[in-house]
Structure formats: structure tokens, C-alpha cells
Short mmCIF file of C-alpha atoms and ligand atoms in Angstrom, two decimals:
data_model
loop_
_atom_site.label_atom_id
_atom_site.label_comp_id
_atom_site.label_asym_id
_atom_site.label_seq_id
_atom_site.Cartn_x
_atom_site.Cartn_y
_atom_site.Cartn_z
CA MET A 1 -0.01 0.02 0.00
CA LEU A 2 1.05 3.60 -0.56
CA ILE A 3 1.31 5.78 2.55
CA GLU A 4 1.40 9.56 2.47
CA ILE A 5 3.78 10.33 5.32
CA ARG A 6 2.81 13.13 7.75
CA TYR A 7 5.43 12.86 10.54
CA ALA A 8 8.72 11.05 10.93
CA GLY A 9 10.58 10.72 14.24
CA ILE A 10 14.36 11.06 14.57
CA CYS A 11 15.84 8.00 16.31
CA HIS A 12 19.42 7.84 17.47
CA SER A 13 19.70 4.74 15.22
CA ASP A 14 19.28 7.07 12.26
CA ILE A 15 22.38 8.92 13.41
CA HIS A 16 24.41 5.73 14.04
CA THR A 17 23.38 4.59 10.53
CA VAL A 18 24.00 7.75 8.46
CA ARG A 19 27.41 8.11 10.09
CA SER A 20 28.26 4.48 9.27
CA GLU A 21 28.92 3.84 12.97
CA TRP A 22 27.40 0.37 12.75
CA GLY A 23 29.24 -0.50 9.54
CA PRO A 24 29.21 0.56 5.93
CA VAL A 25 25.92 1.71 4.36
CA ALA A 26 25.00 2.37 0.74
CA TYR A 27 24.60 6.11 0.05
CA PRO A 28 22.53 7.96 -0.86
CA LEU A 29 20.27 6.83 1.98
CA THR A 30 17.04 8.16 3.44
CA VAL A 31 16.63 7.10 7.06
CA GLY A 32 13.61 7.26 9.37
CA HIS A 33 11.74 4.37 10.95
CA GLU A 34 9.16 6.17 13.08
CA ILE A 35 6.58 6.90 10.40
CA VAL A 36 2.94 7.94 10.59
CA GLY A 37 0.67 9.02 7.80
CA ARG A 38 -2.49 8.13 5.93
CA VAL A 39 -3.14 5.33 3.49
CA ALA A 40 -3.18 6.99 0.06
CA GLU A 41 -3.69 3.93 -2.21
CA VAL A 42 -4.07 0.20 -1.78
CA GLY A 43 -3.43 -2.67 -4.15
CA PRO A 44 -6.12 -5.18 -5.06
CA ASP A 45 -5.03 -7.75 -2.43
CA VAL A 46 -4.97 -5.35 0.54
CA THR A 47 -7.63 -6.26 3.10
CA ARG A 48 -6.30 -5.04 6.46
CA HIS A 49 -6.17 -1.28 5.80
CA ALA A 50 -8.30 1.17 3.89
CA VAL A 51 -7.58 4.42 2.07
CA GLY A 52 -7.61 7.37 4.51
CA GLU A 53 -6.80 5.28 7.58
CA ARG A 54 -4.15 6.67 10.00
CA VAL A 55 -1.31 4.22 9.96
CA GLY A 56 2.28 3.72 11.13
CA VAL A 57 5.43 1.96 9.99
CA GLY A 58 8.28 1.10 12.32
CA CYS A 59 11.72 -0.47 11.86
CA MET A 60 10.69 -3.48 9.72
CA VAL A 61 8.89 -3.72 6.43
CA ASN A 62 9.09 -7.47 5.76
CA SER A 63 10.33 -10.79 7.06
CA CYS A 64 10.66 -14.37 5.85
CA ARG A 65 7.30 -15.32 7.45
CA GLU A 66 8.38 -18.98 7.73
CA CYS A 67 11.02 -19.26 10.48
CA GLU A 68 10.14 -20.08 14.09
CA ALA A 69 10.33 -16.42 15.14
CA CYS A 70 8.10 -15.23 12.32
CA ARG A 71 5.50 -17.96 12.98
CA ASP A 72 5.54 -16.87 16.62
CA GLY A 73 4.88 -13.20 15.73
CA GLN A 74 8.43 -12.16 16.62
CA GLU A 75 9.47 -10.96 13.17
CA GLN A 76 12.19 -8.80 14.71
CA TYR A 77 14.11 -12.01 15.44
CA CYS A 78 13.53 -13.51 11.99
CA THR A 79 16.31 -15.95 11.15
CA GLY A 80 15.35 -16.18 7.51
CA GLY A 81 16.22 -12.52 6.99
CA ASN A 82 13.85 -9.66 7.70
CA THR A 83 13.84 -6.40 5.80
CA MET A 84 14.58 -3.26 7.77
CA THR A 85 12.75 -0.08 6.84
CA TYR A 86 15.91 1.62 5.65
CA ALA A 87 19.37 0.44 4.59
CA GLY A 88 17.92 -3.07 4.22
CA VAL A 89 17.93 -5.15 1.06
CA ASP A 90 14.40 -5.54 -0.21
CA ARG A 91 13.00 -8.72 -1.84
CA ASP A 92 13.67 -7.15 -5.27
CA GLY A 93 17.32 -6.45 -4.37
CA THR A 94 16.94 -2.67 -3.97
CA VAL A 95 18.06 -0.84 -0.82
CA THR A 96 15.10 0.19 1.33
CA GLN A 97 14.61 3.89 2.04
CA GLY A 98 13.07 5.30 5.20
CA GLY A 99 10.60 7.87 6.40
CA TYR A 100 12.27 11.28 6.01
CA SER A 101 10.21 11.33 2.88
CA THR A 102 6.75 12.20 1.54
CA HIS A 103 5.65 8.64 0.67
CA VAL A 104 6.48 5.01 1.37
CA VAL A 105 5.14 1.77 -0.07
CA VAL A 106 4.85 -1.05 2.49
CA ASP A 107 3.33 -4.54 2.60
CA GLU A 108 0.07 -4.28 4.59
CA ASP A 109 1.18 -6.91 7.09
CA PHE A 110 3.89 -4.54 8.34
CA VAL A 111 1.60 -1.54 8.66
CA LEU A 112 0.09 -0.62 12.06
CA ARG A 113 -3.19 1.09 12.90
CA VAL A 114 -2.52 4.32 14.79
CA PRO A 115 -5.48 5.11 17.09
CA GLU A 116 -6.91 8.61 16.59
CA ALA A 117 -6.69 9.12 20.39
CA ILE A 118 -2.94 9.52 20.08
CA PRO A 119 -1.95 13.06 18.97
CA TYR A 120 -0.79 12.81 15.35
CA GLU A 121 2.66 14.31 15.72
CA ALA A 122 3.35 12.40 18.95
CA ALA A 123 2.44 9.05 17.46
CA ALA A 124 5.52 8.63 15.27
CA PRO A 125 8.08 7.91 18.03
CA LEU A 126 5.92 5.05 19.33
CA LEU A 127 6.85 3.06 16.21
CA CYS A 128 10.44 2.66 17.45
CA ALA A 129 11.05 4.27 20.86
CA GLY A 130 7.67 3.07 22.14
CA ILE A 131 7.87 -0.56 21.07
CA THR A 132 11.58 -0.94 21.83
CA THR A 133 10.90 -0.14 25.46
CA TYR A 134 7.46 -1.75 25.76
CA SER A 135 8.72 -5.12 24.55
CA PRO A 136 11.43 -5.78 27.18
CA LEU A 137 9.25 -4.28 29.94
CA ARG A 138 6.56 -6.82 29.06
CA HIS A 139 8.97 -9.69 28.45
CA TRP A 140 10.63 -9.28 31.83
CA LYS A 141 7.27 -8.59 33.47
CA ALA A 142 7.65 -5.08 34.84
CA GLY A 143 4.63 -4.38 36.98
CA PRO A 144 3.34 -3.83 40.48
CA GLY A 145 6.05 -4.84 43.01
CA SER A 146 8.95 -4.60 40.57
CA LYS A 147 11.71 -2.02 40.72
CA VAL A 148 12.77 -0.84 37.28
CA ALA A 149 15.66 1.52 36.50
CA VAL A 150 15.88 3.36 33.18
CA VAL A 151 19.36 4.47 32.18
CA GLY A 152 19.40 7.58 29.93
CA LEU A 153 16.44 9.96 29.60
CA GLY A 154 16.33 10.52 25.87
CA GLY A 155 13.88 9.27 23.21
CA LEU A 156 13.75 5.64 24.31
CA GLY A 157 14.39 6.44 27.99
CA HIS A 158 11.47 8.76 28.45
CA MET A 159 9.12 6.19 26.85
CA ALA A 160 10.53 3.49 29.08
CA VAL A 161 9.70 5.62 32.13
CA LYS A 162 6.16 6.36 30.98
CA ILE A 163 5.37 2.76 30.01
CA ALA A 164 6.99 1.17 33.06
CA ALA A 165 5.08 3.52 35.34
CA ALA A 166 1.84 2.76 33.48
CA LEU A 167 2.51 -0.95 33.98
CA GLY A 168 2.67 -0.29 37.73
CA ALA A 169 6.44 -0.65 38.35
CA GLU A 170 8.40 1.55 40.76
CA VAL A 171 10.60 3.48 38.35
CA THR A 172 14.00 5.10 38.92
CA VAL A 173 15.76 7.25 36.32
CA LEU A 174 19.56 7.07 36.10
CA SER A 175 20.65 10.11 34.08
CA GLN A 176 24.05 11.74 33.70
CA THR A 177 22.86 14.81 35.68
CA LEU A 178 19.83 15.96 37.60
CA ASN A 179 18.96 18.53 34.89
CA LYS A 180 15.86 16.66 33.70
CA LYS A 181 14.67 15.50 37.16
CA ASP A 182 11.37 17.40 37.10
CA ASP A 183 10.51 15.92 33.72
CA GLY A 184 11.45 12.38 34.79
CA LEU A 185 9.24 12.59 37.86
CA ALA A 186 6.41 14.03 35.74
CA PHE A 187 6.75 11.08 33.35
CA GLY A 188 6.04 8.72 36.25
CA ALA A 189 9.40 7.99 37.91
CA GLU A 190 9.48 7.86 41.69
CA HIS A 191 13.24 8.33 42.01
CA TYR A 192 15.91 10.11 40.01
CA TYR A 193 19.67 9.87 40.39
CA ALA A 194 22.69 11.32 38.64
CA THR A 195 25.15 8.77 37.31
CA GLY A 196 27.81 11.48 37.31
CA ASP A 197 27.71 11.22 41.12
CA LYS A 198 29.63 8.17 42.47
CA ALA A 199 27.41 8.08 45.58
CA THR A 200 24.51 6.96 43.36
CA PHE A 201 26.22 3.62 42.72
CA GLN A 202 26.83 3.13 46.43
CA ALA A 203 23.30 4.05 47.43
CA LEU A 204 21.55 1.80 44.91
CA GLN A 205 23.53 -1.44 45.12
CA ASN A 206 21.35 -4.59 44.91
CA THR A 207 18.15 -2.58 44.27
CA PHE A 208 16.60 -3.34 40.89
CA ASP A 209 14.76 -6.24 39.36
CA LEU A 210 15.18 -4.84 35.87
CA ILE A 211 17.44 -2.19 34.34
CA ILE A 212 16.62 -0.92 30.85
CA ASN A 213 19.73 0.68 29.32
CA THR A 214 18.93 3.18 26.57
CA VAL A 215 22.35 4.85 26.36
CA SER A 216 23.78 5.23 22.87
CA ALA A 217 27.39 5.12 24.09
CA PRO A 218 29.33 2.52 26.14
CA ILE A 219 28.82 2.60 29.91
CA LYS A 220 30.76 1.01 32.77
CA MET A 221 28.85 -2.24 33.05
CA SER A 222 30.33 -3.39 36.37
CA SER A 223 28.85 -0.35 38.16
CA TYR A 224 25.38 -0.87 36.65
CA LEU A 225 25.24 -4.64 37.10
CA ARG A 226 25.87 -4.25 40.81
CA LEU A 227 22.66 -2.25 41.08
CA LEU A 228 20.69 -5.46 40.32
CA ARG A 229 19.35 -7.52 43.17
CA LEU A 230 19.37 -11.35 43.19
CA ASP A 231 18.17 -12.65 39.79
CA GLY A 232 17.94 -9.13 38.40
CA VAL A 233 18.21 -8.52 34.67
CA PHE A 234 20.08 -5.78 32.83
CA VAL A 235 18.64 -5.31 29.35
CA THR A 236 20.39 -3.16 26.79
CA VAL A 237 18.36 -1.62 24.03
CA GLY A 238 21.02 1.07 23.64
CA ALA A 239 23.24 -0.02 20.75
CA PRO A 240 26.64 1.67 20.94
CA PRO A 241 29.05 0.65 18.22
CA GLN A 242 31.67 -0.21 20.84
CA PRO A 243 31.40 -3.32 23.12
CA LEU A 244 29.79 -3.29 26.56
CA GLU A 245 32.37 -5.05 28.69
CA VAL A 246 30.95 -7.36 31.36
CA PRO A 247 33.09 -8.57 34.26
CA ALA A 248 32.15 -12.18 35.15
CA PHE A 249 31.87 -11.56 38.87
CA ALA A 250 29.30 -8.78 38.47
CA LEU A 251 27.04 -11.49 37.03
CA ILE A 252 28.06 -14.41 39.20
CA ASN A 253 27.39 -12.54 42.41
CA SER A 254 23.61 -12.42 42.79
CA ARG A 255 22.93 -14.65 39.71
CA ARG A 256 22.36 -11.62 37.52
CA SER A 257 21.57 -11.69 33.80
CA PHE A 258 22.75 -9.44 30.97
CA ALA A 259 20.36 -9.36 28.00
CA GLY A 260 19.51 -7.35 24.91
CA SER A 261 16.22 -6.66 23.15
CA ASN A 262 15.40 -5.65 19.58
CA ILE A 263 12.33 -3.50 18.82
CA GLY A 264 9.20 -5.71 18.95
CA GLY A 265 6.99 -7.87 16.70
CA ILE A 266 4.17 -6.45 14.59
CA ALA A 267 1.38 -7.81 16.79
CA GLU A 268 3.13 -6.53 19.90
CA THR A 269 3.60 -3.11 18.27
CA GLN A 270 -0.18 -2.92 17.68
CA GLU A 271 -0.76 -3.98 21.29
CA MET A 272 1.60 -1.16 22.45
CA LEU A 273 -0.19 1.43 20.28
CA ASP A 274 -3.59 0.38 21.68
CA PHE A 275 -2.16 0.39 25.23
CA CYS A 276 -0.81 3.90 24.82
CA ALA A 277 -4.08 5.15 23.32
CA GLU A 278 -6.05 3.60 26.19
CA ARG A 279 -3.75 4.89 28.89
CA GLY A 280 -3.23 8.33 27.37
CA ILE A 281 0.50 7.82 26.94
CA ALA A 282 2.33 9.73 24.25
CA PRO A 283 5.92 10.80 23.57
CA GLU A 284 7.08 14.37 24.30
CA VAL A 285 7.99 15.76 20.92
CA GLU A 286 9.61 18.84 19.36
CA VAL A 287 8.29 19.21 15.82
CA ILE A 288 10.83 20.54 13.35
CA GLY A 289 11.00 21.32 9.65
CA ALA A 290 13.15 19.17 7.37
CA ASP A 291 15.75 21.94 7.11
CA ALA A 292 16.44 21.61 10.89
CA VAL A 293 17.45 17.93 10.82
CA ASN A 294 21.23 18.50 11.00
CA GLU A 295 20.81 20.79 13.99
CA ALA A 296 18.50 18.28 15.64
CA TYR A 297 21.15 15.54 15.21
CA GLU A 298 23.68 17.72 16.99
CA ARG A 299 21.25 18.29 19.86
CA VAL A 300 20.52 14.52 20.15
CA LEU A 301 24.25 13.86 20.27
CA ALA A 302 24.64 16.45 23.02
CA SER A 303 21.84 14.76 25.08
CA ASP A 304 19.83 17.93 24.48
CA VAL A 305 16.64 16.35 23.19
CA ARG A 306 13.30 16.91 24.97
CA TYR A 307 12.51 14.11 24.21
CA ARG A 308 12.07 13.25 20.53
CA PHE A 309 12.46 15.32 17.41
CA VAL A 310 9.75 14.75 14.88
CA ILE A 311 9.97 16.02 11.28
CA ASP A 312 6.86 17.72 9.92
CA VAL A 313 6.95 16.04 6.51
CA ASP A 314 4.70 18.73 5.01
CA THR A 315 7.89 20.85 4.99
CA LEU A 316 9.24 18.47 2.34
CA ARG A 317 6.29 18.88 -0.02
P1 LIG B 1 18.86 9.47 22.61
O1 LIG B 1 17.54 10.16 22.49
O2 LIG B 1 20.09 10.14 22.20
O3 LIG B 1 18.99 9.01 24.15
C1 LIG B 1 20.14 8.44 24.68
C2 LIG B 1 20.36 9.03 26.10
O4 LIG B 1 21.49 8.36 26.67
C3 LIG B 1 20.73 10.48 26.13
O5 LIG B 1 19.62 11.35 26.14
C4 LIG B 1 21.47 10.58 27.45
O6 LIG B 1 20.54 10.62 28.54
C5 LIG B 1 22.18 9.23 27.53
N1 LIG B 1 23.57 9.33 27.04
C6 LIG B 1 24.03 9.73 25.85
N2 LIG B 1 25.37 9.67 25.78
C7 LIG B 1 25.79 9.19 26.97
C8 LIG B 1 27.04 8.90 27.52
N3 LIG B 1 28.18 9.09 26.80
N4 LIG B 1 27.10 8.39 28.76
C9 LIG B 1 25.95 8.24 29.50
N5 LIG B 1 24.75 8.52 29.01
C10 LIG B 1 24.65 9.01 27.79
O7 LIG B 1 18.83 8.11 21.81
P2 LIG B 1 17.61 7.11 21.53
O8 LIG B 1 16.99 7.42 20.21
O9 LIG B 1 16.76 6.98 22.74
O10 LIG B 1 18.41 5.74 21.28
C11 LIG B 1 19.25 5.21 22.29
C12 LIG B 1 20.02 4.03 21.81
O11 LIG B 1 19.11 2.94 21.53
C13 LIG B 1 20.78 4.23 20.53
O12 LIG B 1 22.03 3.54 20.60
C14 LIG B 1 19.88 3.59 19.45
O13 LIG B 1 20.60 3.17 18.33
C15 LIG B 1 19.39 2.41 20.25
N6 LIG B 1 18.13 1.82 19.75
C16 LIG B 1 18.01 0.48 19.86
C17 LIG B 1 16.84 -0.14 19.45
C18 LIG B 1 16.68 -1.62 19.67
O14 LIG B 1 15.76 -2.19 19.06
N7 LIG B 1 17.43 -2.24 20.53
C19 LIG B 1 15.80 0.63 18.94
C20 LIG B 1 15.97 2.02 18.84
C21 LIG B 1 17.13 2.62 19.25
P3 LIG B 1 20.84 11.46 29.89
O15 LIG B 1 21.17 12.84 29.44
O16 LIG B 1 19.55 11.35 30.61
O17 LIG B 1 21.96 10.80 30.60
ZN1 LIG B 2 14.81 3.58 16.17
ZN1 LIG B 3 11.46 -15.27 9.62
#
């Protein structure tokens, strides 16, 4: 189906990609995998979506549909080869191009319904930042009685706080400074600590059931792992190009786990959108014109994003 794009979020993954930080990419490349718009045209076999419907596209536009992960609705872990929204190789051999664009053509099975209850410009970041934090929070059962820490209060981090709080967990933000404390508490966190202060790591030893790391750069793993209580899990969604070095004893003591998580499946993404609509959860966005993208990238890199830049795609028309 053909989608007329209205808003596209700026994810830190776009920056890693366009700067070839994760490896070589084929230029020219259009990035963007937080896409919302309206269905403009459908092909004869489309049954799930209709012209005019408000829809979204996230990080994936296809998958093999046959492997165990695909059959289980976890297309993000497809072993047969899934197709990422940009910089992926499509079934016809062309390189996929993302959402900083006026239109995109996507198979209907990888298109989400975006409830009208979610403000239009705020819906886009749910397609990556929303699902990437919702999925591990659900997988590791964040909820009443669990203590969850979120490391980094950027695009992903602020959604992790909002969603974990909505799920009923006791949420702590671990940010470099206390500059965004009022925001973090307003998003639903009960506690807020500066990781620039060594006393934080003393005070919080053996505290958390789950830590969601959203930092785009390497962090000192030994310090963070020691904040987990017995059987606690540290999940990284942050994807720095450099390794995260894990000392064995930080895991062995207290039987801790170190895990990663990749976006979410299509059905789970729909579940997340419906959850956010029902609970009144939406990203905090700063809408910009397409000519301000370079400046926005610099502000993301400087941890000066409040809390997601979203491109008004009408400025491209
Ligand atoms: P972002 O908006 O830039 O947020 C990252 C936050 O990390 C910053 O706001 C900052 O928060 C903190 N931070 C940045 N540099 C740091 C440093 N050197 N040391 C300590 N803290 C630092 O980025 P994002 O869009 O949320 O993406 C975050 C990461 O997740 C990226 O690596 C991205 O590629 C990855 N990602 C992964 C998936 C997945 O499926 N696994 C999906 C999307 C994105 P404070 O100022 O609060 O400290
Ligand atoms: Zn992303
Ligand atoms: Zn598959």
C-alpha cells in the first residue's frame, strides 16, 4: 500500500546509521523508521487497511514469514532474513529507504493502525522508541512490586519511564545529571539519580529487578550490574558501536543476567499502540522542519533532546 507520510521521528539509530557507525551503508540513503501518515492507495489484495486510515510503520517492512520467530509473531528475530525499513535489502534487491520522505510503499502486514486518540505528531516515536521499550518491559514482566531503573532519559528512555510507570512498576531514572529531574518525575518515575555522582552507585547497590539501558554510548557495566538484586536482569536496548564489557563476577554474584532486546513484533507493536491510546501515553515531541534535521542531530548527540524530534513532513512537499 502507498502511505502519504505526515510525521517522521528522529531516532538515534538514524544517526548511528547515516554516520556508518554500525558498519558501511550504501549512500545515498534516506533514514527514518518512526513513520505515521494516511493510506493513500491500496493494491487489489490489501484487506487489512483502507484508504484514509491513519497508519504507522516502524523499523521493519518485511520478514521471511516462515522461520520459528516469524511464525511466533516475533518478526524482529527472523532468522530467515527480515527487511529493515531503511538500509535493508528488499526482496527485489533494492536498498530500502526510510521515512524522512513524503511517501512510502509497504506490505500491509507490516503496517500498524494508529489510534486517533494519540496526537498525530506524537504518534511517530511510538513506532520505534515506544515498542523498543514496551517489549522488554513486558517480556521481563515489569509491573506492581517490581523495581525498574531506566538508564538515559532521551527518546527511548522517556518512553521506558512512561510505560513502566503505566504498567505499575516503581521506576528510577539514572541520568548523567539531575537537569531533567522534574521531567522524569512528571513522566512517572518515583526516584531520580545522577550517574555522574559516584554516591549513586553506592546508594543503589542490589536494588533493581530490571534495568533498561537506553544509552547510545558505552557505559561502565560493572557499576550498573551491581545495582541489580538477586536474579535481576540488565537489558540493553542502547546499541553503541563499541562493546559493553561485562566482568564475570558482576554477574556471578547475585545470579544476575545481561540481556539485549530488539524492537518488537508487529502484533506486539499494535498492542503497544492500543495500550498507549487507552492509557493516554504519548511521547514528548519537538516538531521541526526538514531543514532543521542537522541541527536536531547535534542536539541529540549532546543529550539535548526533549524528548524526541519529529519532522513535519509537510515541510518536504
Ligand atoms: P537518545 O535520544 O540520544 O537518548 C540516549 C540518552 O542516553 C541520552 O539522552 C542521554 O541521557 C544518555 N547518554 C548519551 N550519551 C551518553 C554517555 N556518553 N554516557 C551516558 N549517558 C549517555 O537516543 P535514543 O533514540 O533513545 O536511542 C538510544 C540508543 O538505543 C541508541 O544507541 C539507538 O541506536 C538504540 N536503539 C536500539 C533499538 C533496539 O531495538 N534495541 C531501537 C531503537 C534505538 P541522559 O542525558 O539522561 O543521561
Ligand atoms: Zn529507532
Ligand atoms: Zn522469519
